[in-house]
Coordinates of N, CA and C in Angstrom, one line a residue:
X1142 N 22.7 -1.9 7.7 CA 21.4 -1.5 7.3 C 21.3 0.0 7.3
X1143 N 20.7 0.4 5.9 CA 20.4 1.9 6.3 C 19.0 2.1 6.6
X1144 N 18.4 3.0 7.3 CA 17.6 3.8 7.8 C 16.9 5.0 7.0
X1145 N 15.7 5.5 6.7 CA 15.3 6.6 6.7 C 14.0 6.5 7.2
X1146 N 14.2 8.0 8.0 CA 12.9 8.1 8.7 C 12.0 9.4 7.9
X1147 N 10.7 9.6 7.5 CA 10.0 9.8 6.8 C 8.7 10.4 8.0
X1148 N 8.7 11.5 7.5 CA 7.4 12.7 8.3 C 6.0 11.7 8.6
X1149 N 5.6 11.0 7.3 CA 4.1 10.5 7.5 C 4.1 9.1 6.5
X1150 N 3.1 8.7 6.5 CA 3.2 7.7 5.4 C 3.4 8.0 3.8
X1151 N 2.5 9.2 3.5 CA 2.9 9.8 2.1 C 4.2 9.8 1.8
X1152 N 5.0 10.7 3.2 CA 5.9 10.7 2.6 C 7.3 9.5 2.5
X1153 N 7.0 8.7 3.0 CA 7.6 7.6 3.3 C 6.8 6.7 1.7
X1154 N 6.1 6.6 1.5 CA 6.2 6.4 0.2 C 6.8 6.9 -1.2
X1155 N 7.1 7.8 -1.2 CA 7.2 8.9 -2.2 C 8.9 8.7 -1.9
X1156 N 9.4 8.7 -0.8 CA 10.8 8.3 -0.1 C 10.8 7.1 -1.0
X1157 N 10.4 6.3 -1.0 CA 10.0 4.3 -1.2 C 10.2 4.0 -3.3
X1158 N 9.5 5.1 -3.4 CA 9.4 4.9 -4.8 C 10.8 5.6 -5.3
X1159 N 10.8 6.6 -4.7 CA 12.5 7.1 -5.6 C 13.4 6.1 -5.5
X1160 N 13.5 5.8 -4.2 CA 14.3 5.0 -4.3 C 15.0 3.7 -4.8
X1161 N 13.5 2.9 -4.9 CA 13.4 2.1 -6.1 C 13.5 2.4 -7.7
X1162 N 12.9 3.7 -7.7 CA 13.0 4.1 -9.1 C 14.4 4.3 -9.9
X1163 N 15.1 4.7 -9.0 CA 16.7 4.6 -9.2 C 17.6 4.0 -9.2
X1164 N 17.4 2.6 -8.3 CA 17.8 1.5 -8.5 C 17.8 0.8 -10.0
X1165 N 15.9 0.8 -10.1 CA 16.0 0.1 -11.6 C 16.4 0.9 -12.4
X1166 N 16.5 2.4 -12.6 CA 17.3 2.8 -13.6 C 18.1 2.1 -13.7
X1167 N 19.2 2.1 -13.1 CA 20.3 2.0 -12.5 C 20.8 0.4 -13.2
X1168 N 19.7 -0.3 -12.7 CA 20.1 -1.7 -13.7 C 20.2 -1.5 -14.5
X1169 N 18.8 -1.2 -15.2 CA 18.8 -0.7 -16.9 C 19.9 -0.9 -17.2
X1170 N 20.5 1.1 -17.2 CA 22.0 1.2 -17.5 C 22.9 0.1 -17.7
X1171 N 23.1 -0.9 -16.5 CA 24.2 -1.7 -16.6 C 23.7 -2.7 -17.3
X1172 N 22.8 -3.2 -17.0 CA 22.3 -4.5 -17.5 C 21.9 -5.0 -18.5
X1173 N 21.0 -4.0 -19.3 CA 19.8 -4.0 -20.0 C 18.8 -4.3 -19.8
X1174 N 18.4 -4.7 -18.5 CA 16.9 -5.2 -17.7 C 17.4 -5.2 -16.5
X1175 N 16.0 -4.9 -15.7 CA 15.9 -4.7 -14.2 C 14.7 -6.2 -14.0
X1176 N 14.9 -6.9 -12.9 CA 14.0 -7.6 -11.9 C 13.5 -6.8 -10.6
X1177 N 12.3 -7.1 -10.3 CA 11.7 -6.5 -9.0 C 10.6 -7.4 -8.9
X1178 N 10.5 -7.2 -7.5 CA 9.4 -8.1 -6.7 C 8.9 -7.6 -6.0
X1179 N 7.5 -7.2 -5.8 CA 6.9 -6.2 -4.6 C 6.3 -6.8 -3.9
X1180 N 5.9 -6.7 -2.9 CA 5.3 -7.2 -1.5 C 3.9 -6.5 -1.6
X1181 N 2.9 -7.3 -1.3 CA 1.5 -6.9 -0.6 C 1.2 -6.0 0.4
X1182 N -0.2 -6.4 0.3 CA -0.7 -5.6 1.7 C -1.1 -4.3 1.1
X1183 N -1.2 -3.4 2.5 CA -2.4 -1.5 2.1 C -1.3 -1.0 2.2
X1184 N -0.1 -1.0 2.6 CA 1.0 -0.1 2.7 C 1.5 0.6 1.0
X1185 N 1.7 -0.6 0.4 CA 2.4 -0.4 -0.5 C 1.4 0.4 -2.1
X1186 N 0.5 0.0 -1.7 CA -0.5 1.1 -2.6 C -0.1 2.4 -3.1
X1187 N 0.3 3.4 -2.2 CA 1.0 4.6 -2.8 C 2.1 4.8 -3.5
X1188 N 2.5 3.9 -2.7 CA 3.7 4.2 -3.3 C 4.5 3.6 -5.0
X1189 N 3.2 2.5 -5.0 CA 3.0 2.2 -6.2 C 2.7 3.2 -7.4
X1190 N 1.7 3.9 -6.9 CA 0.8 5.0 -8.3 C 2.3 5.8 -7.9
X1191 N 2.4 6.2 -7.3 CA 3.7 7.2 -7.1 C 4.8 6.4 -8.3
X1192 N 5.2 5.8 -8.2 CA 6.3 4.9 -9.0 C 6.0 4.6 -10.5
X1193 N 4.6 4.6 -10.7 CA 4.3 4.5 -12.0 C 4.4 5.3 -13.1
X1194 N 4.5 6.7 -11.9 CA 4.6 7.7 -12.5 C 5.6 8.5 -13.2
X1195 N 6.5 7.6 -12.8 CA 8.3 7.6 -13.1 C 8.7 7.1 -14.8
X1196 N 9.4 8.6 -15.4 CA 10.0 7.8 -16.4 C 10.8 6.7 -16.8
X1197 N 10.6 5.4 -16.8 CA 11.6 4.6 -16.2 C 11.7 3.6 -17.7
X1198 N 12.5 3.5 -17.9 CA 12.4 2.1 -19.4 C 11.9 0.7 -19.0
X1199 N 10.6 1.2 -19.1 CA 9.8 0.4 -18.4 C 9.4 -1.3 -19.2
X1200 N 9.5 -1.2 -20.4 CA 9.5 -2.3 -21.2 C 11.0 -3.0 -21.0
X1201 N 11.7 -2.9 -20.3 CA 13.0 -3.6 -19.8 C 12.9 -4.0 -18.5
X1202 N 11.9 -3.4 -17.5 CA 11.5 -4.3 -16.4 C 10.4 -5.3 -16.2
X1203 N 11.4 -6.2 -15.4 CA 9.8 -7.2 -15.1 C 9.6 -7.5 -13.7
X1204 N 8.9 -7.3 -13.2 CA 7.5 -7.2 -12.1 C 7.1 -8.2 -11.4
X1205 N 7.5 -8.8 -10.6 CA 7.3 -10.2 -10.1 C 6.6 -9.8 -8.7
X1206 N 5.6 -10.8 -7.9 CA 5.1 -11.0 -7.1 C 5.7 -11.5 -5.5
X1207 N 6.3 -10.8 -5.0 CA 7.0 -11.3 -3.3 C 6.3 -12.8 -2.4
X1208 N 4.5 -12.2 -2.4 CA 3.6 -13.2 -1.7 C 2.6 -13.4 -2.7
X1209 N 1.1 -13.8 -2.3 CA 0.0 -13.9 -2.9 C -0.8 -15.1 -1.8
X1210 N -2.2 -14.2 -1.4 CA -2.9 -15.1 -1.0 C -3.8 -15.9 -2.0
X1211 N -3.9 -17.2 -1.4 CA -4.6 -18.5 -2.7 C -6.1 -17.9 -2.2
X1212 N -6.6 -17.6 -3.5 CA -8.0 -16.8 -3.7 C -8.1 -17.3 -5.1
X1213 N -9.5 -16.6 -5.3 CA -9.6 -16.8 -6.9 C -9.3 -15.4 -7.7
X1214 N -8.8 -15.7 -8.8 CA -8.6 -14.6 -9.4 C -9.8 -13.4 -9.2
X1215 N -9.4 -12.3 -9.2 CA -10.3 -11.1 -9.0 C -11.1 -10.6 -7.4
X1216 N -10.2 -11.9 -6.4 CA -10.4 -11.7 -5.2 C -10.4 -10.1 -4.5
X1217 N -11.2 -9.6 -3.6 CA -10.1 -8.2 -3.3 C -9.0 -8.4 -2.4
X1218 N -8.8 -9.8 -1.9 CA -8.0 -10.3 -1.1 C -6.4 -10.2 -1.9
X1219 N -6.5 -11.1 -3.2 CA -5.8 -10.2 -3.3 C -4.5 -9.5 -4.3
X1220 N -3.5 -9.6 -3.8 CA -2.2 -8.3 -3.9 C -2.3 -8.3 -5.5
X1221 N -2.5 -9.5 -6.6 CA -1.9 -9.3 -7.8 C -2.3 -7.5 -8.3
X1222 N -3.8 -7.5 -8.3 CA -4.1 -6.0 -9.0 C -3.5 -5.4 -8.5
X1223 N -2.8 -4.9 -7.6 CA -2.2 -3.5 -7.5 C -0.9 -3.5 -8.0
X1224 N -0.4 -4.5 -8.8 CA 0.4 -3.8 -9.6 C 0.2 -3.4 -11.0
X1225 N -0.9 -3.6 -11.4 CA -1.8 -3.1 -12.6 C -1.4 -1.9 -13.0
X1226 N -1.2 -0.8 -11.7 CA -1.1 0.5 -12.3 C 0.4 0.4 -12.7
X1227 N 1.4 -0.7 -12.6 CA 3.0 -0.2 -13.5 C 2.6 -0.4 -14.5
X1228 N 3.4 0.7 -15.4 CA 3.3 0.4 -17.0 C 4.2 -0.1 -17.6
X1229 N 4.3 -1.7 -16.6 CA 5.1 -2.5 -17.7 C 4.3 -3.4 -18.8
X1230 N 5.2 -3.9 -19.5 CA 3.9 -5.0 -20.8 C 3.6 -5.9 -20.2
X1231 N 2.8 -6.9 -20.3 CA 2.2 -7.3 -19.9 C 3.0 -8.6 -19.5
X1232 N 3.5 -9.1 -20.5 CA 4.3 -10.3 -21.0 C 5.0 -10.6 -19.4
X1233 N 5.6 -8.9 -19.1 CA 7.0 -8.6 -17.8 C 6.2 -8.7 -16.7
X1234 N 4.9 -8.9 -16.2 CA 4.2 -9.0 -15.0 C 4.1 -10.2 -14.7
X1235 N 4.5 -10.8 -13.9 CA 4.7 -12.1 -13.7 C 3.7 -12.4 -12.1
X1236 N 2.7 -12.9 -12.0 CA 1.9 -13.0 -11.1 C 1.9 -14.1 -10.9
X1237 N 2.0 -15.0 -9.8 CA 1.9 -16.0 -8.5 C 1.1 -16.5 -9.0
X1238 N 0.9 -18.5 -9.7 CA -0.2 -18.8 -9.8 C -0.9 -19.7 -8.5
X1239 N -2.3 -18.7 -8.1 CA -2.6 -19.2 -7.1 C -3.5 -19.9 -7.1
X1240 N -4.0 -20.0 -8.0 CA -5.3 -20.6 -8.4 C -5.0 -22.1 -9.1
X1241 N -3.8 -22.3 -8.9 CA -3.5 -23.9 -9.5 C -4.0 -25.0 -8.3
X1242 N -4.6 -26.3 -9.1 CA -4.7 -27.4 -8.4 C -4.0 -28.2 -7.2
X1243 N -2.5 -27.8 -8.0 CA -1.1 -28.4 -7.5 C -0.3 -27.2 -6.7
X1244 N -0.4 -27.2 -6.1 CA 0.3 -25.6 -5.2 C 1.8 -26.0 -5.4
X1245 N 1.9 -27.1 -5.1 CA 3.6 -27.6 -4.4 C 4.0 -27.3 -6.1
X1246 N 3.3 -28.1 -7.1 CA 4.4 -27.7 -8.5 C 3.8 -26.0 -8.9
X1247 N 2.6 -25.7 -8.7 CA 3.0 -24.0 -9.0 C 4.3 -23.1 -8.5
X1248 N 4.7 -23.7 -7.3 CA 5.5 -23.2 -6.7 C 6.4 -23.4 -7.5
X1249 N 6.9 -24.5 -7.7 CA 8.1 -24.8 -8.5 C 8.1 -24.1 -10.0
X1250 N 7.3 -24.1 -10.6 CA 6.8 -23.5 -11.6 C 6.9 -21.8 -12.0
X1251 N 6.8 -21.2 -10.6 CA 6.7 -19.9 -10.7 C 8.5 -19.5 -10.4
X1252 N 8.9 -20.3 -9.5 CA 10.8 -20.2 -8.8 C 11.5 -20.8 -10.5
X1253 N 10.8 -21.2 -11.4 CA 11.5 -21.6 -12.7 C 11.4 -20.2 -13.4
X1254 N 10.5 -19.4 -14.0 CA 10.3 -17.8 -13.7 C 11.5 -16.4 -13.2
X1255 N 11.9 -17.0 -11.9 CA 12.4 -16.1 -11.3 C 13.8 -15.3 -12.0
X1256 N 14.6 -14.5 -11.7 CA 15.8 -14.1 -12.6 C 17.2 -14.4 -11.7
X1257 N 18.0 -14.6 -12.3 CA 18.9 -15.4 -11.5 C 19.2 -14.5 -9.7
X1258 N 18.9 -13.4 -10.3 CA 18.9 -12.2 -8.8 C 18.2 -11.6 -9.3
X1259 N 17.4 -10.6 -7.9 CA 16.7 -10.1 -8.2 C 17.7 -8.4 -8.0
X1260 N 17.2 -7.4 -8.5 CA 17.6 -6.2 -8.5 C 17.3 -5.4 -7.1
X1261 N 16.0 -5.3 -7.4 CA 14.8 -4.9 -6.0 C 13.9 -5.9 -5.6
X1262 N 13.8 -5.9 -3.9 CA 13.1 -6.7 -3.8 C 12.3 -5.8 -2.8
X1263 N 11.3 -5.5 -3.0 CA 10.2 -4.2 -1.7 C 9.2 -5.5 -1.0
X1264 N 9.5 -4.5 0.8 CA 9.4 -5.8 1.6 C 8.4 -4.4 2.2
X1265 N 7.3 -5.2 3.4 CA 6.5 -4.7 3.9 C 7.0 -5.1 5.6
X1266 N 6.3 -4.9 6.4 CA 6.0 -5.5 8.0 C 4.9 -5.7 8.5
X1267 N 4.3 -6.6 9.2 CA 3.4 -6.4 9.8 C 3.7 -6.0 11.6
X1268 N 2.5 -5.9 12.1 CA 2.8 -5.2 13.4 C 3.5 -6.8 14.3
X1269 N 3.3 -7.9 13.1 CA 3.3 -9.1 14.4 C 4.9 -9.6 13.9
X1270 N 5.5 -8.3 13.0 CA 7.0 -8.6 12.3 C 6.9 -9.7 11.6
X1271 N 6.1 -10.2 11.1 CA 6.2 -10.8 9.5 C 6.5 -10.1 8.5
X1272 N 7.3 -10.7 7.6 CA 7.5 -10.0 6.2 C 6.9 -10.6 5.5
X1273 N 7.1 -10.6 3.8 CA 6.5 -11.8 3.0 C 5.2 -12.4 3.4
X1274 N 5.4 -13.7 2.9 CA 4.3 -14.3 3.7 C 5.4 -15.0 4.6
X1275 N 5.3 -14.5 5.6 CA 6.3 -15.7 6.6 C 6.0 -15.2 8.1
X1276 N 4.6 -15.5 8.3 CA 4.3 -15.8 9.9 C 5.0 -16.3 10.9
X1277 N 4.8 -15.4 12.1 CA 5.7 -15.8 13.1 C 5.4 -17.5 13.1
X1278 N 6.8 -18.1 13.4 CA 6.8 -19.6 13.9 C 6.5 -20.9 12.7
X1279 N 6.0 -19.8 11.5 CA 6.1 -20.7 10.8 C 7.0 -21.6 9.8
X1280 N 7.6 -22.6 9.3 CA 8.7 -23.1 9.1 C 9.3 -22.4 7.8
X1281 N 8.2 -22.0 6.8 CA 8.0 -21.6 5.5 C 9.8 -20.3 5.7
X1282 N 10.3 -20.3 6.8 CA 11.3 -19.6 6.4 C 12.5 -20.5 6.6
X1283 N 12.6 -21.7 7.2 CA 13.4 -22.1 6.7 C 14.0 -23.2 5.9
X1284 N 12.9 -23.0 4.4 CA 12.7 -23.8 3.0 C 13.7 -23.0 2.6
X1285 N 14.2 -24.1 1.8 CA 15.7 -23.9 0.8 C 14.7 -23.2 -0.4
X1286 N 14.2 -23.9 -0.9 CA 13.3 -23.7 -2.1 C 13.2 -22.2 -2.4
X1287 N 13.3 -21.8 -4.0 CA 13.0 -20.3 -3.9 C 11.7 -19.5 -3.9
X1288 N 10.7 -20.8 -3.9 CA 9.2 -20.5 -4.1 C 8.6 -21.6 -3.2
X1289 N 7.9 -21.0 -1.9 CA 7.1 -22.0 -1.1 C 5.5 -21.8 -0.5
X1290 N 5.1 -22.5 0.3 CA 3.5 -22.3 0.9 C 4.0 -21.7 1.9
X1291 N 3.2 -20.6 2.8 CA 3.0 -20.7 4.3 C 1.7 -21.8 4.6
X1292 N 1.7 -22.0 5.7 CA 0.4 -22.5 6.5 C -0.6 -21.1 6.7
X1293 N -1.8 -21.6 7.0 CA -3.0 -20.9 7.5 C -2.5 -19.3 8.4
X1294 N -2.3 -18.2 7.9 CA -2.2 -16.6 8.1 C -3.7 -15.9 7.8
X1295 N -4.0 -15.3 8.6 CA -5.0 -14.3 8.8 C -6.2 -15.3 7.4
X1296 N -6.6 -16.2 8.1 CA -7.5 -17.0 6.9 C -7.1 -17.4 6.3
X1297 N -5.9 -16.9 5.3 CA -5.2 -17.7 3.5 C -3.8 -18.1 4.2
X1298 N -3.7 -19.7 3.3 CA -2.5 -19.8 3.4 C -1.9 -19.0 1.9
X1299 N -0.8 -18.9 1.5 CA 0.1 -18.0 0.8 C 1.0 -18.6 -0.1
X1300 N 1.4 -18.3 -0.9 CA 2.3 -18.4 -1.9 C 3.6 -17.5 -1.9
X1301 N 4.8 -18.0 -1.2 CA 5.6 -16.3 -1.2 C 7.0 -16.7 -1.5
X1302 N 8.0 -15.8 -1.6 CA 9.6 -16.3 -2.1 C 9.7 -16.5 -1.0
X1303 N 11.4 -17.0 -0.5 CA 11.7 -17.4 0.5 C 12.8 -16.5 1.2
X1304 N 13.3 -17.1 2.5 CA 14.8 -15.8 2.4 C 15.9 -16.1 1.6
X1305 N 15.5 -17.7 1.2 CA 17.3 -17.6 0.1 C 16.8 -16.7 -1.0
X1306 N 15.7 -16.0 -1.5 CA 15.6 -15.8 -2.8 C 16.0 -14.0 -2.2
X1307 N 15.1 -13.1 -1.2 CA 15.0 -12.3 -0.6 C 16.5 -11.7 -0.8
X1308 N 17.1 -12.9 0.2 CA 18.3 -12.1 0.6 C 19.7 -12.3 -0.4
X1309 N 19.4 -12.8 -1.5 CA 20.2 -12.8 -2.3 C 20.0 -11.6 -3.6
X1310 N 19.0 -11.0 -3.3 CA 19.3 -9.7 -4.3 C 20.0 -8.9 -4.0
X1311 N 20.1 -8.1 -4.8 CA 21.4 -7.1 -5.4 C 20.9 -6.1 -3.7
X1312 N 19.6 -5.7 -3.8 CA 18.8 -4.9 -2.5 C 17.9 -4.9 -2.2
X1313 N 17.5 -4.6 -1.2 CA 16.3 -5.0 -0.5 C 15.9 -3.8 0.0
X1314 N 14.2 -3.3 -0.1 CA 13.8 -1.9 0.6 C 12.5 -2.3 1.4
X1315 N 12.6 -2.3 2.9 CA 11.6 -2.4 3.9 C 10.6 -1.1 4.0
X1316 N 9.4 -1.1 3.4 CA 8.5 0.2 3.6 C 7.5 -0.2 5.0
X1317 N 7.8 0.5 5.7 CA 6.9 0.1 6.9 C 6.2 1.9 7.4
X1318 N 4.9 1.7 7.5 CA 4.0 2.6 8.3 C 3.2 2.9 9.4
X1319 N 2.9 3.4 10.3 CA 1.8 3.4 11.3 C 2.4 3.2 12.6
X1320 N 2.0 3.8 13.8 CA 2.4 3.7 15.1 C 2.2 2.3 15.6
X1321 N 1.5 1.1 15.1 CA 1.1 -0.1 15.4 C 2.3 -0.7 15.3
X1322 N 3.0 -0.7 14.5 CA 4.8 -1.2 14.1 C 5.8 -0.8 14.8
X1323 N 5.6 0.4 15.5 CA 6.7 0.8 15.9 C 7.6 -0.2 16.6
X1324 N 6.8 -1.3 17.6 CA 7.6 -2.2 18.8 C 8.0 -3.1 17.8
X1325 N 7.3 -3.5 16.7 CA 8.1 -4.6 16.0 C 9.0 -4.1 15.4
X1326 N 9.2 -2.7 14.9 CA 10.3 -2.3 14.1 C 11.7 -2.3 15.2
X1327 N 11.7 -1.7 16.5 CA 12.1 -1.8 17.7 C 12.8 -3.4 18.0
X1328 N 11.9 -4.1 17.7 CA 12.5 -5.8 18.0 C 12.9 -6.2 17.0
X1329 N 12.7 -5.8 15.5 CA 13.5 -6.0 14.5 C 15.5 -5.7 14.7
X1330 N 15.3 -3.9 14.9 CA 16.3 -3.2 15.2 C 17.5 -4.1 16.4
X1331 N 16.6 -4.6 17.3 CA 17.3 -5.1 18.1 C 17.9 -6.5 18.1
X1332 N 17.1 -7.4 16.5 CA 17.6 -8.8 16.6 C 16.8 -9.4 17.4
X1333 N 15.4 -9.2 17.2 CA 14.4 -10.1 18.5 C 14.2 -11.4 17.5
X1334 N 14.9 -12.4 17.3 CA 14.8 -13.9 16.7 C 13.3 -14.5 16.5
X1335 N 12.5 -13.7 17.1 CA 11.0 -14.3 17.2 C 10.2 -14.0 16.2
X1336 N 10.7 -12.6 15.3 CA 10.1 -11.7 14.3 C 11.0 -12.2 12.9
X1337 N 9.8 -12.7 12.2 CA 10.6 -13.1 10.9 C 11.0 -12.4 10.2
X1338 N 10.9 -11.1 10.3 CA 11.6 -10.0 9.5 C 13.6 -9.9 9.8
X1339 N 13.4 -10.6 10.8 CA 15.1 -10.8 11.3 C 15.9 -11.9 10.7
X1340 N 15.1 -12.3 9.6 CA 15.8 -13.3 8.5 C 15.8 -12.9 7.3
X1341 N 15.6 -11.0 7.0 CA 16.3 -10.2 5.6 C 17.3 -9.9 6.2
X1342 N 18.0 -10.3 5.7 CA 19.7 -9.7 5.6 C 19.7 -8.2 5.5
X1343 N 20.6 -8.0 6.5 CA 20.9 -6.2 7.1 C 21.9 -5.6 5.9
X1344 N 22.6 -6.7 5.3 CA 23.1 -6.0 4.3 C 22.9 -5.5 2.9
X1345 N 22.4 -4.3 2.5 CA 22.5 -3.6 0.9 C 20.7 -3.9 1.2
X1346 N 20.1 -3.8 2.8 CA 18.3 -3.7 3.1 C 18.3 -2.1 3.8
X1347 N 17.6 -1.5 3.3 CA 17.0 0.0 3.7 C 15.7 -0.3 4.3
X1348 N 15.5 0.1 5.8 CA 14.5 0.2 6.1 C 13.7 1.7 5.5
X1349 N 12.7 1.8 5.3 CA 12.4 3.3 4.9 C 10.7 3.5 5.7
X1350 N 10.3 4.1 6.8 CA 9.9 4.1 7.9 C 9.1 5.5 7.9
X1351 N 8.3 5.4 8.5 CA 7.5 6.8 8.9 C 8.2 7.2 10.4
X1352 N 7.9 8.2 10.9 CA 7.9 8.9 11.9 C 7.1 8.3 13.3
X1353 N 6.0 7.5 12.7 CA 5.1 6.3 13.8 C 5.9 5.4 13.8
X1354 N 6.3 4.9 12.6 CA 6.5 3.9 13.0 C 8.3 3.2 13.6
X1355 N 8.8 4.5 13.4 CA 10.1 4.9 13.9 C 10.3 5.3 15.4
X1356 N 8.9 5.4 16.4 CA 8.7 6.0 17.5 C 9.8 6.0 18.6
X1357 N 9.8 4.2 18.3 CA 10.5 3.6 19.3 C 11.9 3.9 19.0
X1358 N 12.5 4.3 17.9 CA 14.2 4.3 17.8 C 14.5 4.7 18.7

């Protein structure tokens, strides 16, 4: 796993976006199209507008959804709008349907979607070391499936990929912020089995970290 440690949260985003930004170049180039899937939450907000800002051949990427809590559309709950500000087409934004009757065939429905790998996959943490939607203790991490439910998290249960999908991309970039994280980043680093973030694969995963939330190294 590589490491970078970043002054503040700014700049650990601004860190977060280049580095994605260069990756999907980077497919482009080889491929003709890039996949990416971004993760939720208030972390990843900057680093978003920061990224959009990027000349990137942007009509050859497509934009897929990590988690999503089951809300109604235009929730502020949640995550789909904030990827609103990439300027990819519209067609390439591929949003979680959460709002279906049948959750179990949305799921299936959205993992039909997916690209055979992903390029980038941008992962978040919480302080309680969840990634994704994948709450401590809950089973939702070890579904084969590439698209599944969590149970009941902070009110919503979730819609989110799984680790076979996660850890099978080309890379993986962990953006984590805030002195609240530091002990779970600490028990990540260490292999603490109890934190589901210890089920992304250490290999071709950048953690990219603030200075808080790095305290404990």
């Amino acid at each position: 796993m590589e490491i970078h440690v970043a002054a503040d949260p700014e700049a650990a985003a601004a860190y977060t976006a280049r580095r994605i930004a260069r990756r999907l170049a980077d497919a482009v180039s080889a491929q003709g199209a890039a996949a990416v899937a971004f993760s939720g939450g208030s972390t990843p907000r900057a680093m978003l507008a920061l990224l959009a800002e990027v000349d990137l051949p942007w009509k050859a990427i497509t934009a897929y959804q990590v988690d999503e809590r089951v809300a109604p559309d235009g929730d502020p709950e949640r995550n789909a709008g904030m990827l609103d500000v990439l300027p990819v087409p519209k067609r390439n934004l591929k949003e979680m349907p959460v709002t279906a009757k049948n959750l179990a065939a949305a799921c299936r429905r959205y993992a039909a979607t997916l690209p055979d790998v992903f390029d980038v996959v941008h992962l978040g943490m919480g302080d309680d070391g969840h990634t994704a939607s994948w709450p401590p203790g809950d089973p939702v991490v070890e579904v084969t499936a590439p698209v599944a439910m969590c149970g009941l998290f902070n009110g919503r249960i979730r819609m989110t990929l799984t680790p076979a999908v996660v850890n099978a991309a080309r890379w993986r970039i962990v953006q984590v912020s805030g002195a609240g994280k530091a002990p779970a980043v600490r028990g990540w680093m260490d292999g603490d089995v109890s934190l589901p973030i210890t089920h992304v694969r250490r290999t071709a995963t950048l953690a990219s970290l603030d200075a808080a939330a790095a305290a404990r190294l």
